[in-house]
PDB file of N, CA and C in Angstrom:
ATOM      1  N   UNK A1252      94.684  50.354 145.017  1.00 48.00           N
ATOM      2  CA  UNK A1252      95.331  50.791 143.780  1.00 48.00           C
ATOM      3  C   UNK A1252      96.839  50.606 143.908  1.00 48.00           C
ATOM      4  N   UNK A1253      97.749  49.978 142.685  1.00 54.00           N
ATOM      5  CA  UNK A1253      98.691  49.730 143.184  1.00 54.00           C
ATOM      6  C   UNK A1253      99.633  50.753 142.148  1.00 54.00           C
ATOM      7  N   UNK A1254      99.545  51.058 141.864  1.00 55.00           N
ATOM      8  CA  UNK A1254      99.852  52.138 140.425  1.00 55.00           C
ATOM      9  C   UNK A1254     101.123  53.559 141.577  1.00 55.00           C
ATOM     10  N   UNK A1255     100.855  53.429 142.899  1.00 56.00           N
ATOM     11  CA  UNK A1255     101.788  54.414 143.515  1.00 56.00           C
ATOM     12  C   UNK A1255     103.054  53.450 143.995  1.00 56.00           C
ATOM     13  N   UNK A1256     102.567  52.250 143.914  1.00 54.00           N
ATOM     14  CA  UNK A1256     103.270  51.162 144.582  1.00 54.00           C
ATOM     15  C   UNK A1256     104.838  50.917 143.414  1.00 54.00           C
ATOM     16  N   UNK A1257     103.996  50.434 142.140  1.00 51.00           N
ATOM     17  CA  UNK A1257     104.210  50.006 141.207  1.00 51.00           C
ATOM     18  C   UNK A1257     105.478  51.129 140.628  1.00 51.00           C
ATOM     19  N   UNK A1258     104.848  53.089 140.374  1.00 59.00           N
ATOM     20  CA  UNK A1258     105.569  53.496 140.034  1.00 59.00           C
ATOM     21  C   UNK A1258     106.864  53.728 141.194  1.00 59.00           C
ATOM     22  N   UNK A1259     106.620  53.448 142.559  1.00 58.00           N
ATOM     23  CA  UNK A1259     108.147  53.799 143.385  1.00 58.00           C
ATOM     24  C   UNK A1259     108.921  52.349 142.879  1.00 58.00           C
ATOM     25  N   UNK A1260     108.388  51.414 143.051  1.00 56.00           N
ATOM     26  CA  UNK A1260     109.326  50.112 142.561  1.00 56.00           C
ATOM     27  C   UNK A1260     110.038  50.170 141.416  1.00 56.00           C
ATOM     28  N   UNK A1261     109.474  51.172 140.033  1.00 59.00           N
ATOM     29  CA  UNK A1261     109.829  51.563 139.008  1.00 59.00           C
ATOM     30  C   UNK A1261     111.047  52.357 139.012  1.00 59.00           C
ATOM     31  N   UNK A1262     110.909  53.194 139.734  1.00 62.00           N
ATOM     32  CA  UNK A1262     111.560  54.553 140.063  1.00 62.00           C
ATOM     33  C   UNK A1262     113.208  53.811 140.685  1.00 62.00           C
ATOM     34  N   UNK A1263     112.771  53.005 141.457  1.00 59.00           N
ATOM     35  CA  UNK A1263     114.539  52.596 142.528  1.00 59.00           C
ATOM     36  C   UNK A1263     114.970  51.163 141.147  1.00 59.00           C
ATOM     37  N   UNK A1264     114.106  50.463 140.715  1.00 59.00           N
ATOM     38  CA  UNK A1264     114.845  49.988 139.197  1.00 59.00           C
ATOM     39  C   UNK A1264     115.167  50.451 138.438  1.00 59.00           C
ATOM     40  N   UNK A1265     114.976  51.626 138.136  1.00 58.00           N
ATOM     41  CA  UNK A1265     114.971  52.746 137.116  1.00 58.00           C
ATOM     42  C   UNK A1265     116.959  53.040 138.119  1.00 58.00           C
ATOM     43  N   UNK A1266     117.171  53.368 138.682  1.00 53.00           N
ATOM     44  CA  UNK A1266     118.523  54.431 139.508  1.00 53.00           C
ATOM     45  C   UNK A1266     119.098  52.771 139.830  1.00 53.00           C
ATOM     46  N   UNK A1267     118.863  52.047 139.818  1.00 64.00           N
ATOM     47  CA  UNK A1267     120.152  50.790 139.926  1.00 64.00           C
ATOM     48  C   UNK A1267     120.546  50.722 138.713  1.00 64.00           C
ATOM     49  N   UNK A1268     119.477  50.490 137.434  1.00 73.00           N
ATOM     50  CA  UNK A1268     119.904  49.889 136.140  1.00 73.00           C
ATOM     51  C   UNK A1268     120.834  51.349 135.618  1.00 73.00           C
ATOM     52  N   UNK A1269     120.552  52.813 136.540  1.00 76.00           N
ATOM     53  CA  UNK A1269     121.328  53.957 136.188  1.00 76.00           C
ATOM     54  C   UNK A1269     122.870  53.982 136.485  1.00 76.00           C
ATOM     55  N   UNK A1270     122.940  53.636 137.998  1.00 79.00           N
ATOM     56  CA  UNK A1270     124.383  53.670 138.602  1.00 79.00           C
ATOM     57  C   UNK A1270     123.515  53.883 139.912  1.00 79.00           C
ATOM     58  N   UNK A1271     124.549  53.988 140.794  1.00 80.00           N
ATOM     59  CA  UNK A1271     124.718  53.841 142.458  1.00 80.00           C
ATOM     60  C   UNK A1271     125.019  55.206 142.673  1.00 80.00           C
ATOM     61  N   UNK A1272     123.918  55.830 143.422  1.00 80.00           N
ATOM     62  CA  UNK A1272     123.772  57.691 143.448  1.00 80.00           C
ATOM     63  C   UNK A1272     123.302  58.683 142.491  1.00 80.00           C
ATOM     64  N   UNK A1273     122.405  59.668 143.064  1.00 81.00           N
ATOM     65  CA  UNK A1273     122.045  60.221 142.471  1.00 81.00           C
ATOM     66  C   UNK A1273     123.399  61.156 141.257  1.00 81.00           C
ATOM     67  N   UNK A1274     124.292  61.097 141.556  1.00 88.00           N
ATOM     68  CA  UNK A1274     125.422  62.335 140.406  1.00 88.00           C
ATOM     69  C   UNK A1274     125.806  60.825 139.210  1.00 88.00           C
ATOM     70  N   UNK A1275     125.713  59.621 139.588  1.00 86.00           N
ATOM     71  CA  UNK A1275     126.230  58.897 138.371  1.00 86.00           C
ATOM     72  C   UNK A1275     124.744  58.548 137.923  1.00 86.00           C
ATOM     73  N   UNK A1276     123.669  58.335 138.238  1.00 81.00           N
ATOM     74  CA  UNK A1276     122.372  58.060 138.010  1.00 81.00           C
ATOM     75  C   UNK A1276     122.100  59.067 136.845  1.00 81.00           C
ATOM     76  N   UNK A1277     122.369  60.627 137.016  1.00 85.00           N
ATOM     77  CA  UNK A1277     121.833  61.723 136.441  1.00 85.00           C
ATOM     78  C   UNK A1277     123.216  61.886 135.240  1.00 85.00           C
ATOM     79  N   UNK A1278     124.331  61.283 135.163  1.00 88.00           N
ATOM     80  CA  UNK A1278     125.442  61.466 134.492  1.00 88.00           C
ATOM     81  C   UNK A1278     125.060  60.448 132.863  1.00 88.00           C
ATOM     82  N   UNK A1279     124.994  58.990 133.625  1.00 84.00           N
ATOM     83  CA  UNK A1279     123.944  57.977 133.142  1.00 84.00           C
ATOM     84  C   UNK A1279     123.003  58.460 131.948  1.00 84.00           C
ATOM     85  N   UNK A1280     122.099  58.915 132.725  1.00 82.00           N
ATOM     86  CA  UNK A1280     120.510  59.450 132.183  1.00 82.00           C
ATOM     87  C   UNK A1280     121.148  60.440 130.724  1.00 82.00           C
ATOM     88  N   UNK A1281     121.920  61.527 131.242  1.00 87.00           N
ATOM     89  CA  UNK A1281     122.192  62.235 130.129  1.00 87.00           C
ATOM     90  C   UNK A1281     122.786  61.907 129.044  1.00 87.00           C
ATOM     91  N   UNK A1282     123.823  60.753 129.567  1.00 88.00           N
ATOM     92  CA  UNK A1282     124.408  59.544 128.557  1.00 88.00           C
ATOM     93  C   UNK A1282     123.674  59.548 127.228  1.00 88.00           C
ATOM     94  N   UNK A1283     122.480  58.797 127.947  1.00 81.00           N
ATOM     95  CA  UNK A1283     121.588  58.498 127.300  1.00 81.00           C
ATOM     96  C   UNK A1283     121.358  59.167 125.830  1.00 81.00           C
ATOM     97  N   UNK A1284     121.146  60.470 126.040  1.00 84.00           N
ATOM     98  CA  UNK A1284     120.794  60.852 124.757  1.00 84.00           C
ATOM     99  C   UNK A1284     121.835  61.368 124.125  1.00 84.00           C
ATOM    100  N   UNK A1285     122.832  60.783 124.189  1.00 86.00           N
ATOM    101  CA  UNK A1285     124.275  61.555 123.273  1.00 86.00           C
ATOM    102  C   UNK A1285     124.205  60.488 121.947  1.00 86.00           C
ATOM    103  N   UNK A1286     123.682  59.321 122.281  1.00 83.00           N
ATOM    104  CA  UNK A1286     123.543  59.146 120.603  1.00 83.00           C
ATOM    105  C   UNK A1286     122.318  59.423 119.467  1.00 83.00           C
ATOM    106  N   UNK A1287     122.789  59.632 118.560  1.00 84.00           N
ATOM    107  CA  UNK A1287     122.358  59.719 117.208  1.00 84.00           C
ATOM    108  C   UNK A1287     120.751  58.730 116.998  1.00 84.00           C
ATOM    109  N   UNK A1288     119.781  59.330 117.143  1.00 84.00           N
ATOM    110  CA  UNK A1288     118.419  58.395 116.603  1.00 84.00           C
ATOM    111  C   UNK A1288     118.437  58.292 115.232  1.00 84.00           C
ATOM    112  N   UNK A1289     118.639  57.322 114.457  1.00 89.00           N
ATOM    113  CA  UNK A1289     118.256  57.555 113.118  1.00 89.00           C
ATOM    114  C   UNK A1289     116.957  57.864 112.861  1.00 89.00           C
ATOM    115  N   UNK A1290     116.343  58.412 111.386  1.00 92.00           N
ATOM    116  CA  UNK A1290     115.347  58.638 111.082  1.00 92.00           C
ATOM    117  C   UNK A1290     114.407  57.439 111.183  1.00 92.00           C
ATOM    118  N   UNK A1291     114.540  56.609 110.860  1.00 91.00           N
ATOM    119  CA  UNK A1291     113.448  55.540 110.223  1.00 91.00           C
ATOM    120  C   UNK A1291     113.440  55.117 111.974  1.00 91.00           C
ATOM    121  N   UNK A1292     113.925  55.373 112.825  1.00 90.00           N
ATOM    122  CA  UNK A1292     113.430  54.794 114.588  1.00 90.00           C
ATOM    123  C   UNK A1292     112.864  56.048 115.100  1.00 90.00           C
ATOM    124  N   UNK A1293     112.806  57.302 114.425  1.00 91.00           N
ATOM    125  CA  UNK A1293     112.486  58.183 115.059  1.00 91.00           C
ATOM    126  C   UNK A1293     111.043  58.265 114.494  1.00 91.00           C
ATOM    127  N   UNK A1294     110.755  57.735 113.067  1.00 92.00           N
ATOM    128  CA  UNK A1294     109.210  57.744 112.359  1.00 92.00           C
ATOM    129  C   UNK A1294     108.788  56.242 113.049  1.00 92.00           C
ATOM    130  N   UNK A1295     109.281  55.462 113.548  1.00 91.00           N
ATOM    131  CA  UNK A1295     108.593  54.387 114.083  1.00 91.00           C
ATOM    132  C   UNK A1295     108.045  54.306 115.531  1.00 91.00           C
ATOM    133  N   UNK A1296     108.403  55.654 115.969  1.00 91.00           N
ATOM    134  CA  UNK A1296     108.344  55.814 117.558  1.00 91.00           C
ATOM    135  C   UNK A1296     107.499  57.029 117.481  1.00 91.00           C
ATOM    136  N   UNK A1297     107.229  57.941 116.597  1.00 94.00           N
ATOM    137  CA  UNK A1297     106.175  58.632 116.019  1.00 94.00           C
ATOM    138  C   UNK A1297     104.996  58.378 115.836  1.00 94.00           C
ATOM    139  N   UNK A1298     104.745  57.236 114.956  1.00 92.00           N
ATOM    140  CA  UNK A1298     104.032  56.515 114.390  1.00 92.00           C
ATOM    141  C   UNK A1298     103.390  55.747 115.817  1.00 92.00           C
ATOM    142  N   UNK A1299     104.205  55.009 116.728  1.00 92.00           N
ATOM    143  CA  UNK A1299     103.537  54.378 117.396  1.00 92.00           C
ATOM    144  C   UNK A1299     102.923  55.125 118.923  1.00 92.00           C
ATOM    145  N   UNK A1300     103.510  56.326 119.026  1.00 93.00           N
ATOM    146  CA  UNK A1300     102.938  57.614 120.154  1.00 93.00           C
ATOM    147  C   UNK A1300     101.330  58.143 119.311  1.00 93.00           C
ATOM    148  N   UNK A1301     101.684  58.451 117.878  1.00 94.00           N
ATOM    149  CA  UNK A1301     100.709  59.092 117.933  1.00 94.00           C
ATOM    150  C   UNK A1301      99.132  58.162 117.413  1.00 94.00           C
ATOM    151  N   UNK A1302      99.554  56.984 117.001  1.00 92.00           N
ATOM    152  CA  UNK A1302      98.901  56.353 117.460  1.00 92.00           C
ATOM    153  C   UNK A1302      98.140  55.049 118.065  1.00 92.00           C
ATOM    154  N   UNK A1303      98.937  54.821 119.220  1.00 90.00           N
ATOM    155  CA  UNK A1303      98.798  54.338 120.233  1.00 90.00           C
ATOM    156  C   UNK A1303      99.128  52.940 120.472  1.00 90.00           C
ATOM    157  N   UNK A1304     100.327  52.877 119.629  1.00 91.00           N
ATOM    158  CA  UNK A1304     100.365  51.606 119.143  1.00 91.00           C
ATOM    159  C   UNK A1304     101.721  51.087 120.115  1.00 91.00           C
ATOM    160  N   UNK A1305     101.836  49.756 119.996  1.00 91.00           N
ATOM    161  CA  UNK A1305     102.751  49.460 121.174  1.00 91.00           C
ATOM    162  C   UNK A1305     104.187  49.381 120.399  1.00 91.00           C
ATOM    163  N   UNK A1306     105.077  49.001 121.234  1.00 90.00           N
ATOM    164  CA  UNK A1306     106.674  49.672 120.297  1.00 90.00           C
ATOM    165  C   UNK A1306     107.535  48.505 121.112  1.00 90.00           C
ATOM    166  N   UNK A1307     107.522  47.909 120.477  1.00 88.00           N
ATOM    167  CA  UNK A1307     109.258  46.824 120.781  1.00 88.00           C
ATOM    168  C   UNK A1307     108.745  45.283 120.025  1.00 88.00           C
ATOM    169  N   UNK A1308     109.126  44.396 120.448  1.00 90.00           N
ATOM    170  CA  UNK A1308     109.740  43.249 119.685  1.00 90.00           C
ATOM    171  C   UNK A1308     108.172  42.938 119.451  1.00 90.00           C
ATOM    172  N   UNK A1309     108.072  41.585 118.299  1.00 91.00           N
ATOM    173  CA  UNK A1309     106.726  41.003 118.331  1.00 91.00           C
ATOM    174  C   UNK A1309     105.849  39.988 119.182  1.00 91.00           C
ATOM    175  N   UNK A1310     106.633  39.794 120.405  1.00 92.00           N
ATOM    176  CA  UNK A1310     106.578  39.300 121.775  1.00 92.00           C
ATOM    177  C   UNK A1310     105.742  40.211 122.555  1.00 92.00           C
ATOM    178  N   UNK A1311     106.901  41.321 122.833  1.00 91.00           N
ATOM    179  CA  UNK A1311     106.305  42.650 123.232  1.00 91.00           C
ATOM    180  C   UNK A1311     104.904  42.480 123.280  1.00 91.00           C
ATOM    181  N   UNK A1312     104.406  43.080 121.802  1.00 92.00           N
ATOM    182  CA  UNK A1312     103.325  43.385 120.839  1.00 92.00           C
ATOM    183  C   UNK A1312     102.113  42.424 121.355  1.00 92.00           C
ATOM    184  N   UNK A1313     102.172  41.195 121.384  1.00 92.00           N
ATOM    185  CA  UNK A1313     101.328  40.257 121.638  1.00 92.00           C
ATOM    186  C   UNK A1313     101.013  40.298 122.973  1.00 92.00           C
ATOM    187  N   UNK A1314     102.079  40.224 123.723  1.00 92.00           N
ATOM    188  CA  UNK A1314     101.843  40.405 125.563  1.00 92.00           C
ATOM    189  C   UNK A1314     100.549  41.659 125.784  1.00 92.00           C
ATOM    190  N   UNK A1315     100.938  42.346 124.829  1.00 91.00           N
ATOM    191  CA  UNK A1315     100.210  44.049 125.283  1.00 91.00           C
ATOM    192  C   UNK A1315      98.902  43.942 124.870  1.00 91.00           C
ATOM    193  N   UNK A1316      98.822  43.488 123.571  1.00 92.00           N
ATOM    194  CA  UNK A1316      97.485  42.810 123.452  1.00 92.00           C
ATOM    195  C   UNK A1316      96.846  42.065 123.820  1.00 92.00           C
ATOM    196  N   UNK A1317      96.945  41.146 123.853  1.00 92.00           N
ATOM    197  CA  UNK A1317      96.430  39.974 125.327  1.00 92.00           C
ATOM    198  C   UNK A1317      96.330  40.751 126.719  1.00 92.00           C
ATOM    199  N   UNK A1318      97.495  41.353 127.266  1.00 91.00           N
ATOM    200  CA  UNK A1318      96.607  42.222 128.345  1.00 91.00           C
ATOM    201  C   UNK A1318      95.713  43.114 128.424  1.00 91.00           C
ATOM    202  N   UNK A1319      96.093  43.628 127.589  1.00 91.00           N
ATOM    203  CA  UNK A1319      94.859  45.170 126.708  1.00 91.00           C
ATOM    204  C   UNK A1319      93.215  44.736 126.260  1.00 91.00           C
ATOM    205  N   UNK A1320      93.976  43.693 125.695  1.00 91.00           N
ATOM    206  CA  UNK A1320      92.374  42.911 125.154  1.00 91.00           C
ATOM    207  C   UNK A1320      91.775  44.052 124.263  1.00 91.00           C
ATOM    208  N   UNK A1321      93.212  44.684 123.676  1.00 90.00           N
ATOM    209  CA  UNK A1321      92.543  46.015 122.252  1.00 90.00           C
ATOM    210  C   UNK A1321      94.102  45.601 121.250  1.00 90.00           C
ATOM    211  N   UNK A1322      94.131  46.238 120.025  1.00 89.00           N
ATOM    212  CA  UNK A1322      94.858  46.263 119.024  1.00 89.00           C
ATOM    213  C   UNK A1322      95.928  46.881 119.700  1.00 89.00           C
ATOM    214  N   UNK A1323      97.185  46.564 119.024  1.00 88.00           N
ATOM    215  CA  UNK A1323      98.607  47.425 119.792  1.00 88.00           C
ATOM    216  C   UNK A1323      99.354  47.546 118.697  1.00 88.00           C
ATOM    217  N   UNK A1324      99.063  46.676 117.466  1.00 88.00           N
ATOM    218  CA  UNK A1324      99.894  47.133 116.366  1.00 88.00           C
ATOM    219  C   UNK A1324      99.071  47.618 114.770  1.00 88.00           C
ATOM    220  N   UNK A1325      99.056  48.253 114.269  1.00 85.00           N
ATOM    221  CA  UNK A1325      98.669  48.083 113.082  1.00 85.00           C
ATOM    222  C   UNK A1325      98.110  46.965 112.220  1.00 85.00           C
ATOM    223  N   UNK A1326      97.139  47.247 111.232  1.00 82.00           N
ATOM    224  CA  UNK A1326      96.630  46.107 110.814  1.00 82.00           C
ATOM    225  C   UNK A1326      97.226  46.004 109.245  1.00 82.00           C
ATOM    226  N   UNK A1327      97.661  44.610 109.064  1.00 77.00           N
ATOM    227  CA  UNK A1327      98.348  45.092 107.640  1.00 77.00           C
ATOM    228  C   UNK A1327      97.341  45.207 106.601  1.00 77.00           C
ATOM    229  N   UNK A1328      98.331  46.368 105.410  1.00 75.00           N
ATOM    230  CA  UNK A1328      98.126  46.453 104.628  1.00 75.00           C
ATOM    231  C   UNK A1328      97.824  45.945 103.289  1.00 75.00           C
ATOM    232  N   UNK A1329      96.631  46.561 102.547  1.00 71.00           N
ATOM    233  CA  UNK A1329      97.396  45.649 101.002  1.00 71.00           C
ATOM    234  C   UNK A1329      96.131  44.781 100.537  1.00 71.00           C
ATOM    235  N   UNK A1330      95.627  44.917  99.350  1.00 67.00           N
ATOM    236  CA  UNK A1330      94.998  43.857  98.367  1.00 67.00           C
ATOM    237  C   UNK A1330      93.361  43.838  99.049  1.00 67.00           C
ATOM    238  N   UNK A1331      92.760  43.352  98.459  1.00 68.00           N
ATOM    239  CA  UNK A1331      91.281  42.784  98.584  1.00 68.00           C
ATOM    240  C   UNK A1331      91.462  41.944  99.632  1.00 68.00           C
ATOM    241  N   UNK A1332      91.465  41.240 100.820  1.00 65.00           N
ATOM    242  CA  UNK A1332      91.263  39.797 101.738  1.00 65.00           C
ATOM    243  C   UNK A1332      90.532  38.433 101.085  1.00 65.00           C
ATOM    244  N   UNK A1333      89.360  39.442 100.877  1.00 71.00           N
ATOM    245  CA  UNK A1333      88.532  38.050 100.257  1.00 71.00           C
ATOM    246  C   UNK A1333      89.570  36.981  98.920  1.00 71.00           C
ATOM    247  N   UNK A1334      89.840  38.343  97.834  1.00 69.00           N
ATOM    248  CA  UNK A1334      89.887  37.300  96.706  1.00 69.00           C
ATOM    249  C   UNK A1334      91.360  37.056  96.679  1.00 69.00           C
ATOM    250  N   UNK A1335      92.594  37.205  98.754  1.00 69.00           N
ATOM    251  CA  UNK A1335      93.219  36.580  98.740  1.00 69.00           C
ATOM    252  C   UNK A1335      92.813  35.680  99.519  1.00 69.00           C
ATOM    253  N   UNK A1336      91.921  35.638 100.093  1.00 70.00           N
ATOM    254  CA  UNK A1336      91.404  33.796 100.863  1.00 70.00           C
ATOM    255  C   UNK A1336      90.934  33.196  99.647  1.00 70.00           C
ATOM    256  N   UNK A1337      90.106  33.399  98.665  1.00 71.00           N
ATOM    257  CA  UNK A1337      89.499  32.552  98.034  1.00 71.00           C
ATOM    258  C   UNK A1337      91.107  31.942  96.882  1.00 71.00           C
ATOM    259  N   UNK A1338      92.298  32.463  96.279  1.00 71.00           N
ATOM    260  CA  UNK A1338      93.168  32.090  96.010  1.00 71.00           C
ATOM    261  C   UNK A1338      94.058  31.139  96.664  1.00 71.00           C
ATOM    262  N   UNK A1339      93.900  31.151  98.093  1.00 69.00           N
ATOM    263  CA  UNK A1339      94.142  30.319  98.806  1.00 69.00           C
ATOM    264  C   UNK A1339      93.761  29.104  98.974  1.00 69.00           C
ATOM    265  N   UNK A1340      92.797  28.761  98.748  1.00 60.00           N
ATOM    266  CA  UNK A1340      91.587  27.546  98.829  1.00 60.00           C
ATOM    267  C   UNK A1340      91.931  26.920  97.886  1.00 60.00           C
TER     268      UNK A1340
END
């Protein structure tokens, strides 16, 4: 199982991309949340926690699916399918 492996490798990329030591690492981190989430990123990160959907670019999205080999984004919305394929034709 490599999942203990995986999260320490995570963990020491995680404190470089922070700063060099734990007091600028943790200075960093708190950084972090001093800005402002707007609403419409805070319902899109909602939306995709609660359900289960994957969250970043449409690259992202596709990678996760193809590895998942399950849905990661929503299925769109909207209209009948059929009598927009058959308009199509």
């Amino acid at each position: 199982d490599l999942s203990g492996f995986v999260s320490v490798k995570l963990k020491k990329l995680e404190h470089r991309v922070l700063g060099n030591g734990d007091t600028e690492c943790q200075l960093n981190y708190r950084a972090l949340f001093d800005r402002h989430i707007p609403e419409a990123g805070l319902e899109e990160i909602r939306a995709a926690t609660n359900n289960a959907w994957a969250l970043g670019d449409d690259r992202f999205k596709e990678q996760v699916e193809k590895l998942s080999k399950r849905q990661a984004t929503p299925k769109p919305r909207g209209g009948n399918r059929r009598i927009q394929a058959l308009k199509e034709v």
